[in-house]
């Protein structure tokens, strides 16, 4: 079948940029494994699922579960009527959640039927934020309609709704082990919601640009946000979620809007690091504590990059507009490299 077919795509143009800006050629040309695409059009979002699996959403309205090691498509969930905007799942759970431009959120069972197990209708505009509690019992959603909602995943009941004027939600992220949810917005503000009463527990000072995405470190100590603006490039910002709640560091270097930001798992040799993707077709790895750019990978012809997901200890997935999902490897060494190993 076409699904299982593998062609090798020769990739000679992946130069690596040193932190000082000089280009280091990557030596012998490596072949990037090109698998059958998971989506027929732009991939808008990607997230880790279980070991070896990922979930992605696309302009083709499909939610796909794939093996990122083999590129094999395991499930294709069909039910959304417009582009899928966000996907997520609870760790070690069989439940997958997706948000869409059709103003709804759906829950799917990994081993269930191809139709949705639960519907969450209730937003008035595109749903742009999606975060599930660690025990998968609660879901928080956000939209361009200025509201954040809380849901019971079992019954589909809306447990709360909070509206804030001009709060056009761009992303939601649950703080591990806490009842808090971090939210970014087009109003340039990052808010921390207490999911129990669905109220804002803290808002960081507004930034200069639209905030596009957020992530929280595994230990719950730090939060990352990414931002961008026309003509001024993009950046990411590190915030302390503990007592001081202050801005710790900025990561500047993308030429266009930064669309996604993730904490990378600690490796024995790699300093604490983060990764960012951008409309400028590059993925960058940064030293979390110094702000130095450790590696840059340009995915030629990919168009704007929309979303990053951390899989195994050294694997990143990157969703693109033109060329599917890229599988990237971060080498764990003092001078890290970022290389593409496959695409699907």
Short mmCIF file of C-alpha atoms in Angstrom, two decimals:
data_model
loop_
_atom_site.label_atom_id
_atom_site.label_comp_id
_atom_site.label_asym_id
_atom_site.label_seq_id
_atom_site.Cartn_x
_atom_site.Cartn_y
_atom_site.Cartn_z
CA UNK A 1 0.00 0.00 0.00
CA UNK A 2 1.07 3.57 -0.51
CA UNK A 3 0.93 4.11 3.27
CA UNK A 4 3.86 1.82 3.87
CA UNK A 5 5.96 3.00 0.98
CA UNK A 6 9.25 4.66 1.82
CA UNK A 7 11.23 6.88 -0.45
CA UNK A 8 14.46 8.53 0.53
CA UNK A 9 14.65 12.24 0.03
CA UNK A 10 18.17 13.51 -0.39
CA UNK A 11 18.69 16.62 1.63
CA UNK A 12 21.85 18.47 0.81
CA UNK A 13 20.80 21.90 1.96
CA UNK A 14 20.57 21.51 5.72
CA UNK A 15 23.47 23.66 6.79
CA UNK A 16 23.96 24.17 10.49
CA UNK A 17 24.46 27.66 11.84
CA UNK A 18 26.89 28.19 14.66
CA UNK A 19 25.88 30.47 17.50
CA UNK A 20 28.16 33.18 16.07
CA UNK A 21 26.29 33.12 12.78
CA UNK A 22 28.85 31.27 10.67
CA UNK A 23 27.67 28.27 8.68
CA UNK A 24 29.02 24.81 9.33
CA UNK A 25 28.40 22.32 6.54
CA UNK A 26 27.03 19.08 7.90
CA UNK A 27 29.52 16.80 6.17
CA UNK A 28 28.27 13.87 4.08
CA UNK A 29 24.77 14.35 2.77
CA UNK A 30 22.24 12.40 4.81
CA UNK A 31 19.05 10.94 3.42
CA UNK A 32 15.90 12.09 5.16
CA UNK A 33 13.31 9.30 5.30
CA UNK A 34 10.21 10.52 3.46
CA UNK A 35 7.08 8.65 4.57
CA UNK A 36 3.54 8.98 3.27
CA UNK A 37 2.09 12.28 4.51
CA UNK A 38 -0.22 12.24 7.54
CA UNK A 39 -2.24 15.13 6.09
CA UNK A 40 -3.29 16.23 2.61
CA UNK A 41 -2.66 19.93 3.32
CA UNK A 42 -0.98 22.22 5.85
CA UNK A 43 -0.38 20.67 9.28
CA UNK A 44 -1.51 23.18 11.90
CA UNK A 45 -0.66 21.40 15.15
CA UNK A 46 1.19 18.40 16.54
CA UNK A 47 1.46 16.90 20.04
CA UNK A 48 3.06 13.88 21.67
CA UNK A 49 0.68 11.07 22.54
CA UNK A 50 2.17 7.91 24.04
CA UNK A 51 5.72 6.66 23.63
CA UNK A 52 6.24 6.43 19.90
CA UNK A 53 2.97 8.11 18.91
CA UNK A 54 1.88 11.62 18.03
CA UNK A 55 -1.39 13.32 17.21
CA UNK A 56 -1.70 16.03 14.59
CA UNK A 57 -4.38 18.25 13.08
CA UNK A 58 -4.56 19.93 9.74
CA UNK A 59 -6.30 22.16 7.28
CA UNK A 60 -7.77 18.93 5.85
CA UNK A 61 -10.05 18.81 8.96
CA UNK A 62 -8.53 15.49 10.02
CA UNK A 63 -7.06 14.47 13.39
CA UNK A 64 -4.35 11.87 12.73
CA UNK A 65 -2.55 9.54 15.11
CA UNK A 66 0.80 8.41 13.73
CA UNK A 67 3.89 6.51 14.74
CA UNK A 68 6.57 9.14 14.44
CA UNK A 69 9.25 6.43 14.26
CA UNK A 70 7.81 4.77 11.14
CA UNK A 71 5.51 7.50 9.85
CA UNK A 72 2.67 4.97 9.80
CA UNK A 73 -0.83 6.44 10.14
CA UNK A 74 -2.64 4.50 12.87
CA UNK A 75 -5.92 6.42 13.23
CA UNK A 76 -7.68 9.11 11.23
CA UNK A 77 -10.48 10.80 13.15
CA UNK A 78 -13.06 12.52 10.98
CA UNK A 79 -15.76 14.83 12.32
CA UNK A 80 -14.58 18.42 12.29
CA UNK A 81 -16.13 20.62 9.63
CA UNK A 82 -13.28 23.10 9.37
CA UNK A 83 -9.51 23.27 9.92
CA UNK A 84 -8.21 21.66 13.12
CA UNK A 85 -6.38 24.31 15.16
CA UNK A 86 -5.06 22.50 18.28
CA UNK A 87 -4.57 18.91 19.44
CA UNK A 88 -3.59 17.53 22.84
CA UNK A 89 -3.83 14.46 25.06
CA UNK A 90 -3.32 13.62 28.71
CA UNK A 91 -0.13 11.70 29.40
CA UNK A 92 -0.61 7.90 29.37
CA UNK A 93 -4.23 8.37 28.31
CA UNK A 94 -6.12 6.93 25.36
CA UNK A 95 -8.03 10.15 24.90
CA UNK A 96 -7.20 12.67 22.21
CA UNK A 97 -8.69 16.18 22.08
CA UNK A 98 -8.95 18.49 19.10
CA UNK A 99 -10.11 22.07 18.59
CA UNK A 100 -11.25 23.55 15.32
CA UNK A 101 -12.32 26.57 13.33
CA UNK A 102 -15.78 24.98 13.39
CA UNK A 103 -16.00 26.40 16.98
CA UNK A 104 -16.10 22.98 18.63
CA UNK A 105 -13.79 20.70 20.56
CA UNK A 106 -13.98 16.92 20.22
CA UNK A 107 -12.68 14.00 22.25
CA UNK A 108 -11.62 10.80 20.50
CA UNK A 109 -10.73 7.37 21.88
CA UNK A 110 -7.45 6.00 20.58
CA UNK A 111 -8.89 2.48 20.45
CA UNK A 112 -12.51 3.47 19.91
CA UNK A 113 -14.62 4.21 16.85
CA UNK A 114 -13.57 6.70 14.20
CA UNK A 115 -16.26 9.13 15.36
CA UNK A 116 -15.93 11.48 18.35
CA UNK A 117 -16.54 10.08 21.83
CA UNK A 118 -17.55 13.50 23.17
CA UNK A 119 -18.47 16.95 21.77
CA UNK A 120 -17.78 20.27 23.48
CA UNK A 121 -19.78 22.95 21.63
CA UNK A 122 -20.14 26.38 23.17
CA UNK A 123 -17.60 28.83 21.77
CA UNK A 124 -18.77 31.51 19.35
CA UNK A 125 -15.58 31.68 17.28
CA UNK A 126 -12.58 29.51 16.35
CA UNK A 127 -11.23 27.51 19.31
CA UNK A 128 -7.54 28.36 19.71
CA UNK A 129 -6.68 27.08 23.19
CA UNK A 130 -6.84 23.49 24.42
CA UNK A 131 -5.44 22.02 27.65
CA UNK A 132 -6.39 18.83 29.46
CA UNK A 133 -5.83 18.19 33.16
CA UNK A 134 -3.18 15.58 34.03
CA UNK A 135 -5.90 13.09 35.10
CA UNK A 136 -7.86 13.79 31.88
CA UNK A 137 -11.06 14.59 33.83
CA UNK A 138 -11.15 18.31 33.00
CA UNK A 139 -10.61 20.27 29.82
CA UNK A 140 -9.92 23.98 29.43
CA UNK A 141 -10.60 25.66 26.11
CA UNK A 142 -10.09 29.19 24.84
CA UNK A 143 -11.25 31.05 21.78
CA UNK A 144 -11.03 34.26 19.81
CA UNK A 145 -14.45 34.97 21.34
CA UNK A 146 -12.57 36.23 24.46
CA UNK A 147 -13.71 33.35 26.65
CA UNK A 148 -12.07 30.49 28.49
CA UNK A 149 -14.29 27.49 29.33
CA UNK A 150 -13.90 24.50 31.65
CA UNK A 151 -15.49 21.13 30.78
CA UNK A 152 -16.12 17.72 32.30
CA UNK A 153 -14.52 15.35 29.76
CA UNK A 154 -16.77 12.46 30.77
CA UNK A 155 -20.15 14.18 30.41
CA UNK A 156 -19.27 17.02 28.04
CA UNK A 157 -20.84 19.48 30.50
CA UNK A 158 -19.54 23.05 30.59
CA UNK A 159 -18.47 23.66 34.22
CA UNK A 160 -17.58 27.32 33.84
CA UNK A 161 -17.06 30.16 31.42
CA UNK A 162 -15.04 33.34 31.91
CA UNK A 163 -14.94 36.25 29.49
CA UNK A 164 -12.29 38.99 29.46
CA UNK A 165 -12.61 41.87 27.02
CA UNK A 166 -10.07 41.69 24.15
CA UNK A 167 -8.64 38.40 25.44
CA UNK A 168 -8.23 36.69 22.07
CA UNK A 169 -6.82 33.37 23.28
CA UNK A 170 -3.92 31.93 21.26
CA UNK A 171 -2.83 28.97 23.42
CA UNK A 172 -3.46 27.16 26.71
CA UNK A 173 -1.09 24.93 28.67
CA UNK A 174 -1.72 23.03 31.92
CA UNK A 175 0.88 23.37 34.70
CA UNK A 176 2.03 19.83 35.63
CA UNK A 177 0.70 18.71 39.00
CA UNK A 178 -1.15 21.99 39.65
CA UNK A 179 -4.68 23.28 39.11
CA UNK A 180 -3.28 26.15 37.04
CA UNK A 181 -3.47 26.80 33.32
CA UNK A 182 -1.23 29.27 31.46
CA UNK A 183 -2.78 31.23 28.61
CA UNK A 184 -1.39 33.48 25.87
CA UNK A 185 -3.38 36.10 24.02
CA UNK A 186 -3.38 38.53 21.12
CA UNK A 187 -3.73 41.27 23.74
CA UNK A 188 0.00 40.63 24.48
CA UNK A 189 -0.73 39.33 27.99
CA UNK A 190 0.12 35.98 29.59
CA UNK A 191 -2.39 34.93 32.23
CA UNK A 192 -2.33 32.16 34.81
CA UNK A 193 -5.81 30.77 35.45
CA UNK A 194 -6.86 28.91 38.57
CA UNK A 195 -8.94 26.16 36.95
CA UNK A 196 -10.93 25.49 40.14
CA UNK A 197 -12.83 28.78 40.16
CA UNK A 198 -11.86 29.67 36.59
CA UNK A 199 -10.42 33.02 37.62
CA UNK A 200 -7.16 34.75 36.72
CA UNK A 201 -4.67 34.09 39.52
CA UNK A 202 -1.91 36.18 37.93
CA UNK A 203 -1.19 38.20 34.80
CA UNK A 204 2.34 38.98 33.70
CA UNK A 205 3.09 42.53 32.52
CA UNK A 206 1.95 42.89 28.89
CA UNK A 207 4.61 42.34 26.24
CA UNK A 208 5.14 44.48 23.13
CA UNK A 209 3.78 41.94 20.68
CA UNK A 210 1.03 39.37 20.22
CA UNK A 211 1.74 36.22 22.25
CA UNK A 212 1.34 33.10 20.11
CA UNK A 213 2.10 30.08 22.29
CA UNK A 214 3.13 28.90 25.77
CA UNK A 215 4.69 25.89 27.46
CA UNK A 216 5.45 24.95 31.08
CA UNK A 217 8.52 23.06 32.29
CA UNK A 218 8.00 19.55 33.68
CA UNK A 219 8.86 20.74 37.22
CA UNK A 220 6.29 23.53 36.98
CA UNK A 221 8.90 26.17 37.74
CA UNK A 222 9.12 28.03 34.45
CA UNK A 223 6.80 29.09 31.69
CA UNK A 224 7.73 30.00 28.12
CA UNK A 225 5.82 32.26 25.77
CA UNK A 226 6.51 33.01 22.12
CA UNK A 227 5.61 36.14 20.21
CA UNK A 228 6.00 37.89 16.95
CA UNK A 229 5.27 41.02 14.98
CA UNK A 230 5.39 42.19 11.41
CA UNK A 231 8.85 43.43 10.61
CA UNK A 232 10.39 42.96 14.04
CA UNK A 233 11.07 39.25 14.04
CA UNK A 234 10.01 36.89 16.78
CA UNK A 235 11.19 36.02 20.24
CA UNK A 236 10.48 33.76 23.16
CA UNK A 237 10.35 34.76 26.82
CA UNK A 238 11.05 32.73 29.97
CA UNK A 239 8.97 33.51 33.08
CA UNK A 240 9.32 32.28 36.65
CA UNK A 241 6.09 30.72 37.95
CA UNK A 242 7.32 30.63 41.55
CA UNK A 243 7.07 33.44 44.13
CA UNK A 244 8.75 36.21 42.17
CA UNK A 245 6.73 35.59 38.99
CA UNK A 246 9.18 37.71 37.03
CA UNK A 247 10.53 37.73 33.50
CA UNK A 248 13.77 35.78 33.49
CA UNK A 249 15.12 35.87 29.94
CA UNK A 250 14.41 36.54 26.28
CA UNK A 251 15.51 34.53 23.25
CA UNK A 252 15.87 36.67 20.13
CA UNK A 253 16.94 35.67 16.65
CA UNK A 254 14.00 34.53 14.54
CA UNK A 255 13.39 36.77 11.54
CA UNK A 256 9.62 36.35 11.67
CA UNK A 257 6.89 35.47 14.18
CA UNK A 258 7.80 32.70 16.62
CA UNK A 259 4.90 30.26 16.53
CA UNK A 260 5.80 27.61 19.07
CA UNK A 261 8.10 27.17 22.07
CA UNK A 262 8.87 24.03 24.08
CA UNK A 263 11.10 22.96 26.94
CA UNK A 264 13.47 20.17 25.91
CA UNK A 265 14.07 17.20 28.24
CA UNK A 266 17.35 17.28 30.14
CA UNK A 267 20.15 15.26 28.60
CA UNK A 268 23.35 14.29 30.44
CA UNK A 269 25.47 16.65 28.31
CA UNK A 270 22.94 19.18 27.03
CA UNK A 271 22.47 22.29 29.16
CA UNK A 272 18.81 23.03 30.05
CA UNK A 273 17.40 23.99 26.65
CA UNK A 274 14.33 25.17 24.82
CA UNK A 275 13.29 25.01 21.17
CA UNK A 276 11.29 27.44 19.04
CA UNK A 277 9.75 27.36 15.56
CA UNK A 278 8.90 30.29 13.33
CA UNK A 279 7.23 31.53 10.18
CA UNK A 280 10.82 31.97 8.92
CA UNK A 281 11.04 28.16 8.30
CA UNK A 282 13.63 27.63 11.02
CA UNK A 283 13.72 25.72 14.28
CA UNK A 284 16.16 26.99 16.91
CA UNK A 285 17.53 25.41 20.08
CA UNK A 286 18.50 27.81 22.88
CA UNK A 287 20.38 27.54 26.14
CA UNK A 288 17.63 28.22 28.67
CA UNK A 289 19.86 29.99 31.18
CA UNK A 290 22.17 32.07 28.97
CA UNK A 291 19.77 32.80 26.11
CA UNK A 292 22.44 31.73 23.58
CA UNK A 293 21.25 30.13 20.34
CA UNK A 294 22.85 26.67 20.26
CA UNK A 295 21.63 25.43 16.87
CA UNK A 296 19.46 26.48 13.96
CA UNK A 297 17.89 24.23 11.34
CA UNK A 298 16.32 25.68 8.21
CA UNK A 299 13.64 23.43 6.73
CA UNK A 300 13.87 24.53 3.10
CA UNK A 301 10.56 24.84 1.29
CA UNK A 302 8.53 24.02 4.39
CA UNK A 303 6.79 27.39 4.50
CA UNK A 304 5.75 28.75 7.90
CA UNK A 305 6.30 26.31 10.78
CA UNK A 306 3.30 26.14 13.07
CA UNK A 307 3.88 23.80 15.99
CA UNK A 308 6.50 21.84 17.94
CA UNK A 309 6.14 18.70 20.05
CA UNK A 310 8.72 16.92 22.20
CA UNK A 311 8.66 13.15 21.84
CA UNK A 312 11.48 10.92 23.05
CA UNK A 313 14.39 12.36 24.98
CA UNK A 314 16.03 13.78 21.87
CA UNK A 315 13.23 13.96 19.28
CA UNK A 316 11.25 17.01 18.20
CA UNK A 317 8.32 17.02 15.80
CA UNK A 318 7.65 20.14 13.77
CA UNK A 319 4.44 20.82 11.84
CA UNK A 320 4.75 22.81 8.62
CA UNK A 321 2.54 24.50 6.06
CA UNK A 322 3.98 22.86 2.95
CA UNK A 323 5.83 19.68 3.84
CA UNK A 324 4.03 17.76 6.56
CA UNK A 325 5.56 16.86 9.91
CA UNK A 326 9.33 16.87 10.28
CA UNK A 327 11.12 14.56 12.70
CA UNK A 328 14.14 16.36 14.18
CA UNK A 329 16.88 15.00 16.39
CA UNK A 330 18.73 17.08 18.94
CA UNK A 331 22.15 15.59 19.65
CA UNK A 332 23.01 15.52 23.33
CA UNK A 333 26.45 17.03 23.52
CA UNK A 334 28.16 20.20 24.63
CA UNK A 335 27.93 21.60 21.07
CA UNK A 336 24.45 20.35 20.08
CA UNK A 337 23.30 19.81 16.51
CA UNK A 338 19.77 19.80 15.19
CA UNK A 339 19.13 17.51 12.23
CA UNK A 340 16.13 16.31 10.27
CA UNK A 341 15.80 12.54 10.15
CA UNK A 342 12.37 12.01 8.58
CA UNK A 343 9.15 13.63 7.39
CA UNK A 344 5.59 12.37 7.07
#
